XYZ file of N, CA, C and O in Angstrom:
204
model
N -8.083 -6.779 -25.115
C -8.390 -5.976 -23.924
C -7.106 -5.696 -23.174
O -6.419 -6.582 -22.796
N -6.874 -4.423 -22.908
C -5.645 -4.039 -22.268
C -5.761 -4.159 -20.756
O -6.807 -3.983 -20.169
N -4.677 -4.485 -20.123
C -4.657 -4.619 -18.699
C -4.418 -3.201 -18.063
O -3.397 -2.504 -18.336
N -5.331 -2.758 -17.269
C -5.307 -1.323 -16.773
C -4.734 -1.301 -15.332
O -4.551 -0.204 -14.770
N -4.396 -2.443 -14.727
C -3.921 -2.453 -13.368
C -2.468 -1.906 -13.334
O -1.713 -2.187 -14.216
N -2.206 -1.137 -12.260
C -0.831 -0.540 -12.098
C -0.293 -0.963 -10.777
O -0.983 -1.213 -9.815
N 1.091 -1.067 -10.703
C 1.741 -1.460 -9.516
C 1.822 -0.197 -8.622
O 2.119 0.948 -9.098
N 1.596 -0.330 -7.304
C 1.689 0.774 -6.346
C 2.536 0.296 -5.167
O 2.496 -0.899 -4.853
N 3.149 1.211 -4.480
C 3.877 0.928 -3.256
C 3.108 1.377 -2.101
O 2.609 2.490 -2.068
N 2.936 0.500 -1.121
C 2.308 0.859 0.153
C 3.414 0.991 1.208
O 4.033 0.020 1.541
N 3.544 2.224 1.698
C 4.620 2.443 2.643
C 4.059 2.574 4.097
O 3.030 3.230 4.255
N 4.775 2.058 5.051
C 4.289 2.066 6.442
C 4.365 3.522 6.987
O 5.259 4.295 6.613
N 3.434 3.850 7.841
C 3.380 5.144 8.486
C 4.298 5.193 9.695
O 4.517 6.288 10.189
N 4.817 4.036 10.102
C 5.657 3.974 11.346
C 7.046 3.488 11.133
O 7.868 3.514 12.058
N 7.411 3.061 9.878
C 8.783 2.603 9.610
C 9.100 2.729 8.158
O 8.258 3.288 7.424
N 10.164 2.177 7.737
C 10.583 2.284 6.352
C 10.046 1.160 5.464
O 10.278 1.141 4.260
N 9.369 0.177 6.082
C 8.940 -1.027 5.393
C 7.857 -0.678 4.327
O 7.076 0.260 4.441
N 7.804 -1.497 3.199
C 6.803 -1.269 2.182
C 6.347 -2.562 1.566
O 7.088 -3.579 1.616
N 5.156 -2.524 1.064
C 4.545 -3.634 0.296
C 4.303 -3.165 -1.089
O 4.073 -1.963 -1.281
N 4.336 -4.070 -2.109
C 4.051 -3.720 -3.450
C 2.744 -4.496 -3.847
O 2.696 -5.728 -3.581
N 1.821 -3.767 -4.403
C 0.545 -4.428 -4.788
C 0.141 -3.787 -6.083
O 0.749 -2.882 -6.669
N -1.065 -4.183 -6.563
C -1.653 -3.574 -7.775
C -2.988 -3.051 -7.491
O -3.647 -3.458 -6.514
N -3.433 -2.046 -8.347
C -4.770 -1.523 -8.207
C -5.238 -1.088 -9.569
O -4.455 -0.881 -10.487
N -6.569 -0.989 -9.700
C -7.196 -0.489 -10.893
C -7.425 0.993 -10.721
O -8.344 1.387 -9.923
N -6.739 1.876 -11.396
C -6.940 3.339 -11.196
C -8.257 3.862 -11.662
O -8.682 4.918 -11.193
N -8.968 3.176 -12.492
C -10.291 3.641 -12.919
C -11.348 3.466 -11.808
O -12.135 4.302 -11.556
N -11.293 2.312 -11.043
C -12.228 2.104 -10.039
C -11.804 2.681 -8.690
O -12.576 2.938 -7.813
N -10.458 2.963 -8.492
C -9.929 3.497 -7.300
C -8.955 4.645 -7.596
O -7.760 4.516 -7.521
N -9.457 5.791 -7.905
C -8.537 6.936 -8.304
C -7.839 7.478 -7.080
O -6.757 8.070 -7.199
N -8.414 7.409 -5.860
C -7.746 7.927 -4.706
C -6.610 6.985 -4.242
O -6.547 5.852 -4.673
N -5.763 7.521 -3.354
C -4.629 6.691 -2.831
C -5.170 5.633 -1.882
O -6.026 5.867 -1.108
N -4.534 4.477 -1.969
C -4.933 3.328 -1.099
C -4.391 3.530 0.306
O -3.358 4.111 0.549
N -5.177 3.068 1.310
C -4.782 3.045 2.687
C -5.251 1.645 3.193
O -6.389 1.346 3.118
N -4.335 0.874 3.809
C -4.647 -0.458 4.312
C -3.878 -0.657 5.657
O -2.780 -0.141 5.813
N -4.528 -1.427 6.534
C -3.802 -1.863 7.704
C -3.216 -3.196 7.457
O -3.889 -4.125 7.107
N -1.840 -3.286 7.576
C -1.119 -4.505 7.277
C -0.063 -4.706 8.331
O 0.266 -3.799 9.115
N 0.477 -5.900 8.361
C 1.515 -6.238 9.379
C 2.835 -5.594 8.998
O 3.305 -5.771 7.839
N 3.462 -4.955 10.006
C 4.744 -4.389 9.750
C 5.768 -5.179 10.540
O 5.746 -5.133 11.780
N 6.662 -5.907 9.942
C 7.654 -6.804 10.638
C 8.669 -5.953 11.403
O 9.287 -6.480 12.313
N 8.870 -4.713 11.072
C 9.866 -3.852 11.730
C 9.391 -3.506 13.190
O 10.114 -3.671 14.122
N 8.128 -3.086 13.244
C 7.562 -2.756 14.616
C 6.775 -3.900 15.193
O 6.265 -3.835 16.341
N 6.653 -4.992 14.456
C 5.978 -6.244 14.895
C 4.535 -6.062 15.329
O 4.063 -6.578 16.370
N 3.786 -5.319 14.549
C 2.326 -5.192 14.776
C 1.682 -4.619 13.488
O 2.366 -4.208 12.575
N 0.370 -4.624 13.470
C -0.399 -4.054 12.344
C -0.381 -2.553 12.441
O -0.677 -1.941 13.482
N -0.064 -1.903 11.277
C -0.045 -0.418 11.202
C -0.743 -0.003 9.926
O -0.972 -0.809 9.005
N -0.915 1.308 9.781
C -1.498 1.797 8.518
C -0.410 1.974 7.474
O 0.657 2.483 7.727
N -0.733 1.489 6.261
C 0.094 1.619 5.130
C -0.612 2.564 4.126
O -1.834 2.375 3.857
N 0.124 3.518 3.525
C -0.451 4.425 2.530
C 0.335 4.311 1.217
O 1.532 4.035 1.183
N -0.442 4.549 0.166
C 0.182 4.457 -1.142
C 1.125 5.639 -1.295
O 0.795 6.823 -1.061
N 2.321 5.305 -1.827
C 3.293 6.402 -2.118
C 3.539 6.367 -3.626
O 3.363 5.350 -4.303
N 4.035 7.480 -4.136
C 4.211 7.568 -5.591
C 5.691 7.545 -5.947
O 6.585 7.668 -5.260
């Protein structure tokens, strides 16, 4: 059985910071959006998937 998970970059909407995570493109074809902690601005902000 093949592993279908792919690595994606989540980039902050308020700074240059990014997180790297994985997702299953079959179950989540749209781009990810998550609220995560941004150490540059020292608070939680929206992170969006970048390509």
